[in-house]
């Protein structure tokens, strides 16, 4: 997605194609996570010495990664929503002059804590290959979790672009819904059940294709590493609803930037 060209960025078909490409990253990241045990220490607050950091070991690593990547201006991009925006470091690269695409408040539209909660409480226990500790892999598990979370963060917060594209396609409708604080009306208006169904169907196929050793494809038991239906269920229960929450939260404030 070329964020220097607002006219293409806010084309809903282009946005949907970007979301389809993000499916591949998320499916592969979940397959990678499925190789590891549950590793509860990664989600604990006290197992490792983290200085004065207060939080999960996973959150501590997320902060390290965000501080490193912020030095090459990763979080200046409009499609990045960091967990620790107040603790990023100055970039050593000169700032890019992104054209204004989203509303001024878009950085304040943030569901990161909900994403972390569903990832730790729902995704990890269902994707891990068993519920044991795997001390020697705590670092690898945490690195894998960061990859999964960053892919999910980006996919879900892409809802801001979807919302802006829908607003610009019908500003009269949305102005009325927003002025009336008609949250249900906004939710109904942004929902496209046909697109959602297509996404869930495609995820099962991708889970089957990407998660199975191709040389075993025609064997009696081409066991996929992650249950393809689980990937679709996680999208249905968490990824899509949170994306729509981002859309609604973004639209509810949209008249602030008229
Ligand atoms: C992203 C969109 O908005 C909604 C959210 C979707 C999702 O998170 O996959 C899909 C369709 C819509 O219900 C869209 O219209 O493409």
Coordinates of C-alpha atoms and ligand atoms in Angstrom, one line a residue:
X1 CA 0.0 0.0 0.0
X2 CA 1.6 3.3 -1.1
X3 CA 0.7 5.7 1.6
X4 CA 2.0 8.6 -0.5
X5 CA -1.0 8.2 -2.9
X6 CA -4.2 8.9 -0.9
X7 CA -6.4 8.3 -4.0
X8 CA -5.3 4.7 -4.1
X9 CA -5.0 4.1 -0.4
X10 CA -8.7 5.0 0.1
X11 CA -9.9 2.8 -2.6
X12 CA -11.9 0.1 -0.8
X13 CA -10.9 -2.6 -3.2
X14 CA -7.2 -1.8 -2.7
X15 CA -7.8 -1.9 1.1
X16 CA -9.5 -5.2 0.9
X17 CA -6.6 -6.6 -1.2
X18 CA -4.2 -5.4 1.4
X19 CA -6.3 -7.2 4.1
X20 CA -6.1 -10.4 2.0
X21 CA -2.4 -10.2 1.9
X22 CA -2.2 -9.7 5.6
X23 CA -4.1 -13.0 6.0
X24 CA -1.0 -14.8 4.7
X25 CA 1.3 -13.2 7.3
X26 CA -1.1 -14.0 10.1
X27 CA -1.7 -17.6 9.0
X28 CA 2.0 -18.3 8.7
X29 CA 2.7 -16.6 12.1
X30 CA 0.1 -18.7 13.8
X31 CA 1.6 -21.9 12.1
X32 CA 5.0 -20.8 13.5
X33 CA 3.6 -20.3 17.0
X34 CA 1.9 -23.8 16.8
X35 CA 5.4 -25.4 16.8
X36 CA 5.9 -24.3 20.4
X37 CA 4.5 -25.2 23.8
X38 CA 2.2 -22.9 25.7
X39 CA 5.2 -21.5 27.7
X40 CA 3.3 -19.7 30.5
X41 CA 6.5 -17.8 31.6
X42 CA 6.3 -15.6 28.5
X43 CA 2.9 -14.3 29.8
X44 CA 4.0 -13.9 33.4
X45 CA 5.1 -10.7 35.2
X46 CA 7.7 -12.1 37.6
X47 CA 9.6 -14.9 35.9
X48 CA 12.5 -12.9 34.5
X49 CA 14.5 -9.9 35.8
X50 CA 13.1 -7.0 33.7
X51 CA 14.5 -4.0 35.6
X52 CA 11.8 -1.5 36.6
X53 CA 9.5 -2.7 33.8
X54 CA 6.1 -3.6 35.1
X55 CA 4.3 -6.0 32.8
X56 CA 4.4 -9.4 31.0
X57 CA 7.7 -10.7 29.6
X58 CA 6.0 -10.5 26.2
X59 CA 5.1 -6.8 26.8
X60 CA 8.7 -6.1 27.7
X61 CA 9.9 -7.7 24.4
X62 CA 7.3 -5.7 22.5
X63 CA 8.6 -2.5 24.0
X64 CA 12.2 -3.4 23.1
X65 CA 11.2 -4.1 19.5
X66 CA 9.1 -1.0 19.2
X67 CA 11.9 1.2 20.6
X68 CA 14.3 -0.4 18.1
X69 CA 12.0 -0.1 15.1
X70 CA 11.0 3.5 16.0
X71 CA 14.6 4.5 15.3
X72 CA 14.0 3.7 11.6
X73 CA 10.7 5.6 11.6
X74 CA 8.4 2.5 11.5
X75 CA 5.8 4.2 13.7
X76 CA 5.6 7.3 11.6
X77 CA 3.7 5.2 9.1
X78 CA -0.1 5.7 9.3
X79 CA -0.8 2.0 9.4
X80 CA 1.3 1.3 12.5
X81 CA -0.2 1.6 16.0
X82 CA 2.4 0.9 18.6
X83 CA 1.8 -0.5 22.0
X84 CA 4.0 2.0 23.7
X85 CA 3.7 5.3 21.8
X86 CA 5.0 7.3 24.7
X87 CA 8.2 5.3 25.0
X88 CA 9.4 5.3 21.3
X89 CA 12.8 6.6 20.4
X90 CA 13.7 9.3 17.9
X91 CA 14.3 8.1 14.4
X92 CA 17.8 8.3 13.0
X93 CA 16.2 8.5 9.5
X94 CA 14.6 11.8 8.3
X95 CA 10.8 12.0 8.6
X96 CA 8.8 11.1 5.5
X97 CA 6.1 13.6 4.4
X98 CA 3.1 11.4 4.4
X99 CA 0.0 13.1 2.9
X100 CA -3.0 13.5 5.2
X101 CA -5.1 10.3 4.7
X102 CA -6.8 9.7 8.0
X103 CA -8.4 12.1 10.5
X104 CA -6.2 14.0 12.9
X105 CA -7.2 11.8 15.9
X106 CA -6.5 8.5 14.1
X107 CA -3.6 7.7 16.4
X108 CA -6.0 7.8 19.4
X109 CA -8.1 5.0 17.9
X110 CA -6.4 2.1 19.5
X111 CA -7.6 -1.4 20.6
X112 CA -4.1 -2.8 21.4
X113 CA -5.0 -3.9 24.9
X114 CA -8.0 -5.9 23.6
X115 CA -5.7 -7.5 21.0
X116 CA -3.1 -8.5 23.6
X117 CA -5.8 -9.9 25.9
X118 CA -7.5 -12.1 23.2
X119 CA -4.1 -13.2 21.9
X120 CA -2.8 -14.3 25.3
X121 CA -6.1 -15.6 26.7
X122 CA -7.6 -17.2 23.5
X123 CA -5.2 -17.6 20.7
X124 CA -2.0 -18.9 22.5
X125 CA -3.8 -21.6 24.4
X126 CA -5.6 -22.9 21.3
X127 CA -2.6 -22.6 18.9
X128 CA 0.2 -24.0 21.2
X129 CA 1.1 -27.6 20.6
X130 CA 0.6 -28.4 24.3
X131 CA 0.2 -26.6 27.6
X132 CA 3.6 -27.3 29.1
X133 CA 6.5 -24.9 29.9
X134 CA 9.4 -24.9 27.5
X135 CA 12.1 -22.9 29.3
X136 CA 14.7 -23.2 26.6
X137 CA 12.3 -21.7 24.1
X138 CA 10.9 -18.8 26.1
X139 CA 12.9 -16.3 23.9
X140 CA 11.8 -17.9 20.6
X141 CA 8.2 -18.1 21.8
X142 CA 8.2 -14.4 22.8
X143 CA 9.8 -13.5 19.4
X144 CA 7.1 -15.5 17.6
X145 CA 4.4 -13.9 19.7
X146 CA 5.7 -10.4 18.8
X147 CA 5.4 -11.3 15.1
X148 CA 1.9 -12.6 15.6
X149 CA 0.8 -9.5 17.6
X150 CA 2.3 -7.0 15.2
X151 CA 0.6 -8.7 12.2
X152 CA -2.8 -8.7 14.2
X153 CA -2.3 -5.0 15.3
X154 CA -1.8 -3.9 11.7
X155 CA -4.7 -5.9 10.3
X156 CA -7.2 -4.7 12.9
X157 CA -6.1 -1.1 12.9
X158 CA -6.4 -1.1 9.1
X159 CA -10.0 -0.6 10.0
X160 CA -9.2 3.1 10.1
X161 CA -8.6 3.2 6.4
X162 CA -11.7 1.1 5.7
X163 CA -13.7 3.6 7.8
X164 CA -12.3 6.7 6.1
X165 CA -12.9 5.1 2.7
X166 CA -16.5 4.4 3.6
X167 CA -17.0 7.8 5.1
X168 CA -15.7 9.5 1.9
X169 CA -18.0 7.3 -0.2
X170 CA -21.1 8.5 1.6
X171 CA -20.4 11.5 3.9
X172 CA -24.1 12.5 4.1
X173 CA -25.1 9.1 5.5
X174 CA -22.4 9.0 8.0
X175 CA -22.8 12.6 9.1
X176 CA -26.4 11.8 10.0
X177 CA -25.5 8.6 11.8
X178 CA -22.7 10.3 13.7
X179 CA -24.9 13.3 14.7
X180 CA -27.5 10.9 15.9
X181 CA -24.9 8.9 17.8
X182 CA -26.5 5.9 16.0
X183 CA -23.9 3.3 16.8
X184 CA -26.1 0.4 15.7
X185 CA -26.7 2.2 12.4
X186 CA -23.0 2.8 11.9
X187 CA -22.3 -0.9 12.7
X188 CA -24.9 -2.1 10.2
X189 CA -23.6 0.3 7.6
X190 CA -20.0 -0.8 7.8
X191 CA -20.8 -4.5 7.9
X192 CA -20.4 -6.5 4.7
X193 CA -21.4 -10.1 5.5
X194 CA -20.5 -11.3 2.0
X195 CA -16.9 -10.1 2.4
X196 CA -16.7 -11.6 5.9
X197 CA -17.9 -15.0 4.7
X198 CA -15.4 -14.9 1.8
X199 CA -12.6 -14.2 4.2
X200 CA -13.5 -17.1 6.5
X201 CA -13.8 -19.5 3.6
X202 CA -10.4 -18.4 2.3
X203 CA -8.8 -18.7 5.7
X204 CA -9.7 -22.4 5.9
X205 CA -8.2 -23.0 2.5
X206 CA -5.1 -21.1 3.4
X207 CA -4.8 -22.9 6.7
X208 CA -5.0 -26.2 4.9
X209 CA -2.6 -25.2 2.2
X210 CA 0.1 -23.4 4.3
X211 CA -0.1 -25.6 7.3
X212 CA 0.3 -29.0 5.5
X213 CA 3.6 -30.4 4.2
X214 CA 2.9 -30.4 0.4
X215 CA 4.6 -33.8 0.0
X216 CA 1.9 -35.2 2.4
X217 CA -1.0 -33.5 0.6
X218 CA -2.4 -36.7 -0.8
X219 CA -1.5 -38.9 2.2
X220 CA -4.2 -40.4 4.4
X221 CA -3.5 -37.9 7.2
X222 CA -2.1 -34.6 5.8
X223 CA -2.2 -33.1 9.3
X224 CA -2.2 -29.3 9.2
X225 CA -0.1 -27.7 11.9
X226 CA -3.0 -25.5 13.0
X227 CA -6.6 -26.5 12.7
X228 CA -7.7 -24.4 9.7
X229 CA -11.1 -24.0 11.2
X230 CA -9.5 -22.6 14.3
X231 CA -7.8 -19.8 12.3
X232 CA -11.2 -18.9 10.7
X233 CA -12.8 -19.0 14.1
X234 CA -10.3 -16.7 15.6
X235 CA -11.0 -14.2 12.8
X236 CA -14.7 -14.6 13.2
X237 CA -14.6 -14.2 17.0
X238 CA -11.9 -11.6 17.4
X239 CA -10.1 -10.2 14.4
X240 CA -13.2 -9.1 12.4
X241 CA -15.2 -7.8 15.4
X242 CA -12.2 -5.8 16.6
X243 CA -11.6 -4.4 13.1
X244 CA -15.2 -3.3 13.1
X245 CA -14.8 -1.7 16.5
X246 CA -11.9 0.3 15.1
X247 CA -14.2 1.4 12.2
X248 CA -17.0 2.4 14.5
X249 CA -14.7 4.2 17.0
X250 CA -13.0 6.0 14.1
X251 CA -16.3 7.1 12.5
X252 CA -17.9 8.2 15.8
X253 CA -15.3 11.0 16.0
X254 CA -15.1 11.7 12.3
X255 CA -17.0 15.1 12.5
X256 CA -14.2 16.4 14.7
X257 CA -12.1 16.7 11.5
X258 CA -14.5 18.2 9.1
Ligands
LIG1 C1 -13.0 -4.5 6.4 C2 -14.3 -4.2 6.1 O1 -15.3 -3.9 7.0 C3 -15.9 -4.9 7.8 C4 -14.9 -5.8 8.4 C5 -14.4 -6.9 7.8 C6 -13.2 -7.6 8.3 O2 -12.7 -7.2 9.4 O3 -12.8 -8.5 7.6 C7 -15.0 -7.3 6.6 C8 -16.2 -6.7 6.1 C9 -16.9 -5.7 6.9 O4 -17.9 -6.3 7.6 C10 -14.8 -4.2 4.7 O5 -15.9 -3.8 4.4 O6 -14.0 -4.8 3.8

